[in-house]
Amino acid sequence: GPWQTGSESTSKSALVYGLAGAGVAVLALACLLGLYCWWNSWRLKSNGSWVSKFDVDDRAKQLNWRPKVGVTRFKVEELEKATDNFSPKNIIGRGQFGIVYKGTLLDGTVVA
């Protein structure tokens, strides 16, 4: 107002700028947190933790993936039969890429 001194006006301006700066800082932190959460979920999906059986086939086709010599590829249906539909009773451990199941193939071969 007309009766304010210069120091009071400067003090109010400093308060306004301080609050605005704090608001911008909070917004920036929220954006960084959101980016981190998005990146973390993308990374988990890339590591196979949330990947569906259809995503695996699509990803293999995109990479023009070929199995190495001596490696057998199984269809999901074959694995479901071998592990009794991924029954918890067939869990033998956890590996870097997920849960490891014991399975028995149609010819009687026991696999993990």
Coordinates of C-alpha atoms in Angstrom, one line a residue:
G1 CA 0.0 0.0 0.0
P2 CA 1.0 3.7 0.0
W3 CA 2.2 3.5 3.6
Q4 CA 4.7 0.6 3.0
T5 CA 8.4 1.2 3.2
G6 CA 10.9 -0.1 0.6
S7 CA 12.1 -2.9 2.9
E8 CA 8.5 -4.3 3.4
S9 CA 7.9 -4.3 -0.4
T10 CA 11.2 -6.1 -1.0
S11 CA 10.4 -8.6 1.7
K12 CA 7.0 -9.4 0.1
S13 CA 8.6 -9.7 -3.3
A14 CA 11.2 -12.1 -1.9
L15 CA 8.4 -14.2 -0.3
V16 CA 6.5 -14.4 -3.6
Y17 CA 9.6 -15.4 -5.5
G18 CA 10.6 -17.9 -2.9
L19 CA 7.2 -19.5 -2.9
A20 CA 7.2 -19.6 -6.7
G21 CA 10.7 -21.2 -6.7
A22 CA 9.6 -23.8 -4.2
G23 CA 6.6 -24.6 -6.3
V24 CA 8.8 -25.1 -9.4
A25 CA 11.2 -27.2 -7.4
V26 CA 8.3 -29.5 -6.2
L27 CA 6.9 -29.8 -9.7
A28 CA 10.4 -30.7 -11.0
L29 CA 10.8 -33.3 -8.3
A30 CA 7.4 -34.8 -9.1
C31 CA 8.3 -35.0 -12.8
L32 CA 11.6 -36.7 -12.0
L33 CA 9.9 -39.2 -9.7
G34 CA 7.3 -39.9 -12.5
L35 CA 10.1 -40.4 -15.0
Y36 CA 11.9 -42.8 -12.6
C37 CA 8.8 -44.9 -12.0
W38 CA 8.1 -45.1 -15.8
W39 CA 11.8 -46.0 -16.5
N40 CA 11.7 -48.6 -13.7
S41 CA 8.6 -50.3 -15.0
W42 CA 10.0 -50.3 -18.6
R43 CA 13.2 -51.8 -17.3
L44 CA 11.3 -54.6 -15.4
K45 CA 9.3 -55.3 -18.5
S46 CA 12.5 -55.5 -20.6
N47 CA 14.0 -58.0 -18.1
G48 CA 11.1 -60.3 -18.6
S49 CA 9.4 -59.8 -15.2
W50 CA 6.2 -58.6 -16.7
V51 CA 6.5 -60.0 -20.2
S52 CA 3.7 -62.2 -21.5
K53 CA 4.2 -65.3 -23.7
F54 CA 3.1 -63.3 -26.7
D55 CA 5.6 -60.5 -26.0
V56 CA 8.4 -63.0 -26.0
D57 CA 7.5 -64.4 -29.5
D58 CA 7.1 -60.8 -30.9
R59 CA 10.5 -59.8 -29.4
A60 CA 12.2 -62.9 -30.8
K61 CA 10.8 -62.1 -34.3
Q62 CA 11.9 -58.5 -34.1
L63 CA 15.4 -59.5 -33.2
N64 CA 15.5 -62.2 -35.9
W65 CA 16.4 -64.5 -33.1
R66 CA 17.8 -67.9 -33.9
P67 CA 18.5 -70.6 -31.3
K68 CA 22.1 -71.6 -30.6
V69 CA 23.3 -75.0 -31.6
G70 CA 22.2 -77.5 -29.0
V71 CA 19.4 -75.3 -27.6
T72 CA 15.9 -76.6 -27.9
R73 CA 13.0 -74.3 -28.3
F74 CA 9.7 -75.4 -26.8
K75 CA 6.2 -74.1 -27.4
V76 CA 4.4 -72.6 -24.4
E77 CA 1.8 -75.4 -24.6
E78 CA 4.6 -78.0 -24.3
L79 CA 6.0 -76.3 -21.2
E80 CA 2.5 -76.1 -19.7
K81 CA 2.1 -79.8 -20.1
A82 CA 5.6 -80.6 -18.8
T83 CA 5.2 -78.5 -15.7
D84 CA 1.6 -79.3 -15.0
N85 CA 0.5 -75.8 -16.1
F86 CA 3.4 -74.2 -14.1
S87 CA 2.2 -75.8 -10.9
P88 CA 3.7 -74.4 -7.7
K89 CA 4.6 -77.9 -6.7
N90 CA 7.1 -77.9 -9.6
I91 CA 9.0 -74.8 -8.5
I92 CA 12.6 -75.6 -7.9
G93 CA 14.0 -72.1 -7.5
R94 CA 14.4 -68.6 -8.8
G95 CA 16.8 -67.5 -11.4
Q96 CA 17.9 -64.2 -12.9
F97 CA 15.0 -64.4 -15.4
G98 CA 12.3 -65.6 -13.1
I99 CA 10.9 -68.8 -11.5
V100 CA 12.6 -72.1 -12.4
Y101 CA 10.2 -75.1 -12.8
K102 CA 10.9 -78.8 -13.0
G103 CA 9.1 -80.4 -15.9
T104 CA 8.8 -83.8 -17.5
L105 CA 8.7 -84.0 -21.3
L106 CA 6.5 -86.4 -23.2
D107 CA 9.5 -88.8 -23.6
G108 CA 10.1 -88.9 -19.9
T109 CA 13.1 -86.5 -19.8
V110 CA 13.2 -84.4 -16.7
V111 CA 14.1 -80.8 -17.4
A112 CA 14.3 -77.4 -15.6

